[in-house]
mmCIF file of C-alpha atoms in Angstrom:
data_model
loop_
_atom_site.group_PDB
_atom_site.id
_atom_site.type_symbol
_atom_site.label_atom_id
_atom_site.label_comp_id
_atom_site.label_asym_id
_atom_site.label_seq_id
_atom_site.Cartn_x
_atom_site.Cartn_y
_atom_site.Cartn_z
ATOM 1 C CA ARG A 1 107.143 68.406 42.290
ATOM 2 C CA ARG A 2 105.742 67.898 45.798
ATOM 3 C CA CYS A 3 109.188 68.491 47.340
ATOM 4 C CA VAL A 4 109.527 71.789 45.437
ATOM 5 C CA GLN A 5 106.066 72.922 46.577
ATOM 6 C CA GLU A 6 106.841 72.091 50.217
ATOM 7 C CA THR A 7 110.142 74.000 49.945
ATOM 8 C CA GLU A 8 108.330 77.024 48.499
ATOM 9 C CA ILE A 9 105.712 76.891 51.273
ATOM 10 C CA MET A 10 108.389 76.585 53.957
ATOM 11 C CA SER A 11 110.305 79.454 52.367
ATOM 12 C CA ARG A 12 107.186 81.660 52.480
ATOM 13 C CA VAL A 13 106.518 80.653 56.114
ATOM 14 C CA ASN A 14 110.120 81.490 57.108
ATOM 15 C CA THR A 15 109.927 84.807 55.238
ATOM 16 C CA ASP A 16 106.634 85.662 56.972
ATOM 17 C CA GLN A 17 108.119 84.758 60.369
ATOM 18 C CA ASN A 18 111.195 86.909 59.692
ATOM 19 C CA LEU A 19 108.998 89.832 58.621
ATOM 20 C CA ASP A 20 106.897 89.440 61.775
ATOM 21 C CA LYS A 21 110.059 89.414 63.905
ATOM 22 C CA LEU A 22 111.425 92.522 62.153
ATOM 23 C CA SER A 23 108.074 94.261 62.601
ATOM 24 C CA GLN A 24 108.070 93.441 66.326
ATOM 25 C CA GLU A 25 111.667 94.686 66.729
ATOM 26 C CA HIS A 26 110.776 97.885 64.874
ATOM 27 C CA GLN A 27 107.741 98.428 67.127
ATOM 28 C CA GLN A 28 109.883 97.881 70.227
ATOM 29 C CA LYS A 29 112.341 100.549 69.004
ATOM 30 C CA GLU A 30 109.435 102.925 68.274
ATOM 31 C CA ASP A 31 108.068 102.278 71.781
ATOM 32 C CA LEU A 32 111.506 102.954 73.301
ATOM 33 C CA TRP A 33 111.826 106.299 71.490
ATOM 34 C CA SER A 34 108.286 107.250 72.474
ATOM 35 C CA GLU A 35 109.098 106.386 76.085
ATOM 36 C CA TRP A 36 112.339 108.398 75.800
ATOM 37 C CA GLU A 37 110.467 111.499 74.619
ATOM 38 C CA LYS A 38 107.894 111.175 77.388
ATOM 39 C CA HIS A 39 110.232 110.552 80.347
ATOM 40 C CA MET A 40 113.750 111.490 79.272
ATOM 41 C CA GLY A 41 113.446 114.387 76.789
ATOM 42 C CA ASP A 42 115.139 116.913 79.097
ATOM 43 C CA TRP A 43 117.408 114.369 80.745
ATOM 44 C CA ASP A 44 121.034 115.270 81.345
ATOM 45 C CA PRO A 45 122.845 112.312 82.876
ATOM 46 C CA SER A 46 125.291 113.108 85.625
ATOM 47 C CA ASP A 47 127.114 109.804 85.216
ATOM 48 C CA ILE A 48 127.726 107.789 82.046
ATOM 49 C CA LEU A 49 130.134 104.919 81.818
ATOM 50 C CA ASN A 50 131.032 102.127 79.459
ATOM 51 C CA PHE A 51 132.326 98.817 80.723
ATOM 52 C CA ASP A 52 132.666 95.160 79.779
ATOM 53 C CA LEU A 53 130.371 92.812 81.675
ATOM 54 C CA LYS A 54 131.893 89.341 81.612
ATOM 55 C CA GLY A 55 129.786 86.262 81.109
ATOM 56 C CA LYS A 56 128.424 84.699 84.303
ATOM 57 C CA PHE A 57 129.158 87.927 86.245
ATOM 58 C CA MET A 58 127.211 90.921 87.490
ATOM 59 C CA GLN A 59 128.116 94.547 88.152
ATOM 60 C CA ILE A 60 126.515 96.423 91.055
ATOM 61 C CA PHE A 61 126.576 100.204 91.340
ATOM 62 C CA HIS A 62 125.600 101.966 94.567
ATOM 63 C CA GLU A 63 124.098 105.416 94.836
ATOM 64 C CA ASP A 64 123.336 107.186 98.104
ATOM 65 C CA VAL A 65 120.193 109.287 98.301
ATOM 66 C CA HIS A 66 120.279 111.992 100.958
ATOM 67 C CA THR A 67 117.293 114.112 99.867
ATOM 68 C CA VAL A 68 113.754 112.903 99.237
ATOM 69 C CA PRO A 69 111.753 112.991 97.184
ATOM 70 C CA SER A 70 114.244 112.450 94.380
ATOM 71 C CA ARG A 71 113.674 111.534 90.760
ATOM 72 C CA VAL A 72 115.897 108.822 89.278
ATOM 73 C CA ARG A 73 116.248 108.480 85.520
ATOM 74 C CA GLY A 74 118.663 106.482 83.446
ATOM 75 C CA ALA A 75 119.301 103.984 80.713
ATOM 76 C CA TYR A 76 121.483 101.105 79.692
ATOM 77 C CA PHE A 77 122.421 99.863 76.238
ATOM 78 C CA ILE A 78 124.298 96.753 75.137
ATOM 79 C CA SER A 79 126.544 97.193 72.088
ATOM 80 C CA GLY A 80 126.689 94.649 69.308
ATOM 81 C CA GLU A 81 124.160 92.026 68.319
ATOM 82 C CA PRO A 82 120.490 92.432 69.281
ATOM 83 C CA SER A 83 120.798 89.034 70.942
ATOM 84 C CA ASN A 84 123.190 90.581 73.485
ATOM 85 C CA LYS A 85 120.897 90.807 76.488
ATOM 86 C CA ILE A 86 121.313 91.251 80.239
ATOM 87 C CA ASP A 87 119.127 91.407 83.325
ATOM 88 C CA PHE A 88 118.773 94.703 85.210
ATOM 89 C CA LYS A 89 117.206 95.692 88.491
ATOM 90 C CA VAL A 90 117.198 98.504 91.012
ATOM 91 C CA VAL A 91 117.005 97.610 94.691
ATOM 92 C CA SER A 92 115.956 100.080 97.391
ATOM 93 C CA PRO A 93 117.699 100.490 100.761
ATOM 94 C CA ASN A 94 115.117 98.150 102.331
ATOM 95 C CA LYS A 95 115.987 95.479 99.679
ATOM 96 C CA THR A 96 112.776 95.899 97.653
ATOM 97 C CA ILE A 97 113.122 95.568 93.877
ATOM 98 C CA ILE A 98 111.715 98.823 92.525
ATOM 99 C CA TRP A 99 112.615 98.401 88.835
ATOM 100 C CA GLU A 100 113.401 95.269 86.849
ATOM 101 C CA ARG A 101 113.941 94.314 83.210
ATOM 102 C CA ASN A 102 115.089 90.840 82.188
ATOM 103 C CA GLU A 103 116.682 89.668 78.951
ATOM 104 C CA LYS A 104 116.817 93.127 77.340
ATOM 105 C CA ASP A 105 119.554 94.740 75.245
ATOM 106 C CA GLU A 106 118.430 98.248 76.241
ATOM 107 C CA SER A 107 116.066 99.882 78.654
ATOM 108 C CA LEU A 108 115.161 103.179 80.215
ATOM 109 C CA PHE A 109 114.333 103.497 83.895
ATOM 110 C CA TYR A 110 112.640 106.307 85.793
ATOM 111 C CA PHE A 111 111.012 106.478 89.184
ATOM 112 C CA ASP A 112 110.642 108.658 92.266
ATOM 113 C CA VAL A 113 112.308 107.607 95.508
ATOM 114 C CA GLU A 114 110.922 108.428 98.923
ATOM 115 C CA GLU A 115 113.494 106.593 101.021
ATOM 116 C CA ILE A 116 116.898 107.890 102.141
ATOM 117 C CA GLY A 117 119.686 105.351 101.825
ATOM 118 C CA THR A 118 121.778 103.379 99.350
ATOM 119 C CA TYR A 119 120.190 102.181 96.105
ATOM 120 C CA GLN A 120 121.714 99.321 94.095
ATOM 121 C CA PHE A 121 121.755 99.154 90.295
ATOM 122 C CA ILE A 122 122.438 95.550 89.322
ATOM 123 C CA LEU A 123 123.407 94.633 85.765
ATOM 124 C CA SER A 124 123.643 90.862 85.438
ATOM 125 C CA ASN A 125 125.143 88.696 82.708
ATOM 126 C CA LYS A 126 124.829 85.507 84.791
ATOM 127 C CA ARG A 127 122.638 83.690 82.230
ATOM 128 C CA TRP A 128 125.137 84.080 79.392
ATOM 129 C CA SER A 129 128.787 83.198 78.874
ATOM 130 C CA ASN A 130 129.881 85.923 76.448
ATOM 131 C CA THR A 131 131.160 89.348 77.499
ATOM 132 C CA LYS A 132 128.853 92.317 76.809
ATOM 133 C CA ARG A 133 129.852 95.957 76.247
ATOM 134 C CA VAL A 134 127.483 98.031 78.420
ATOM 135 C CA THR A 135 126.752 101.753 78.434
ATOM 136 C CA PHE A 136 125.102 102.762 81.703
ATOM 137 C CA ALA A 137 123.839 106.215 82.650
ATOM 138 C CA VAL A 138 121.962 107.520 85.664
ATOM 139 C CA HIS A 139 120.837 110.854 87.078
ATOM 140 C CA PHE A 140 119.398 111.665 90.503
ATOM 141 C CA GLY A 141 117.457 114.889 90.895
ATOM 142 C CA ASN A 142 115.682 116.551 93.783
ATOM 143 C CA ALA A 143 112.508 117.204 91.795
ATOM 144 C CA THR A 144 110.867 116.049 88.610
ATOM 145 C CA ASN A 145 110.972 119.624 87.291
ATOM 146 C CA GLU A 146 114.590 120.287 88.240
ATOM 147 C CA VAL A 147 115.703 120.839 84.655
ATOM 148 C CA MET A 148 114.031 123.353 82.390
ATOM 149 C CA SER A 149 112.613 121.876 79.231
ATOM 150 C CA ALA A 150 112.280 123.551 75.835
ATOM 151 C CA THR A 151 108.628 124.338 76.608
ATOM 152 C CA ASP A 152 109.705 126.381 79.645
ATOM 153 C CA ILE A 153 111.581 128.845 77.447
ATOM 154 C CA ASP A 154 109.632 131.028 75.013
ATOM 155 C CA PRO A 155 111.307 131.181 71.620
ATOM 156 C CA LEU A 156 112.354 134.661 70.547
ATOM 157 C CA ASP A 157 109.886 134.829 67.644
ATOM 158 C CA ILE A 158 106.928 134.179 69.981
ATOM 159 C CA ARG A 159 108.071 136.991 72.278
ATOM 160 C CA LEU A 160 108.500 139.317 69.324
ATOM 161 C CA GLN A 161 104.969 138.473 68.182
ATOM 162 C CA GLN A 162 103.640 139.285 71.633
ATOM 163 C CA ILE A 163 105.483 142.624 71.703
ATOM 164 C CA SER A 164 104.209 143.621 68.260
ATOM 165 C CA LYS A 165 100.545 143.079 69.224
#
């Protein structure tokens, strides 16, 4: 009887831990979508690519900035299991890390640059041995308001209401 009770207690503890983990994962997804709406809602990436990142390797992309200030926005996503994670960082021309996320399966990035030169986007799978399928996208703009958003354009019905008044 005691063995059965301990098994039931352990089962409830494991179930509670799994529910807590699912709740945390759900909150992280909600936070990501909220962050997307706030910083990326009008985003139109100029470059998107998919590639395989082998275990124990890293991929470095270089982007030259010729006009400042410039706004940089982008994202990366790892396909497959949620446990598929990589490290990501952006390094400025003077070798300063200006954005970093470690052990994440997806992330957005957005920042303003004030320095002309070559920026590095480093996606690293050096901690893990399995190959990851990565989607990487980035856009450089010359101003944070370079692209018109939906709020910049009056819908037709609002204009018609204004005319009829």
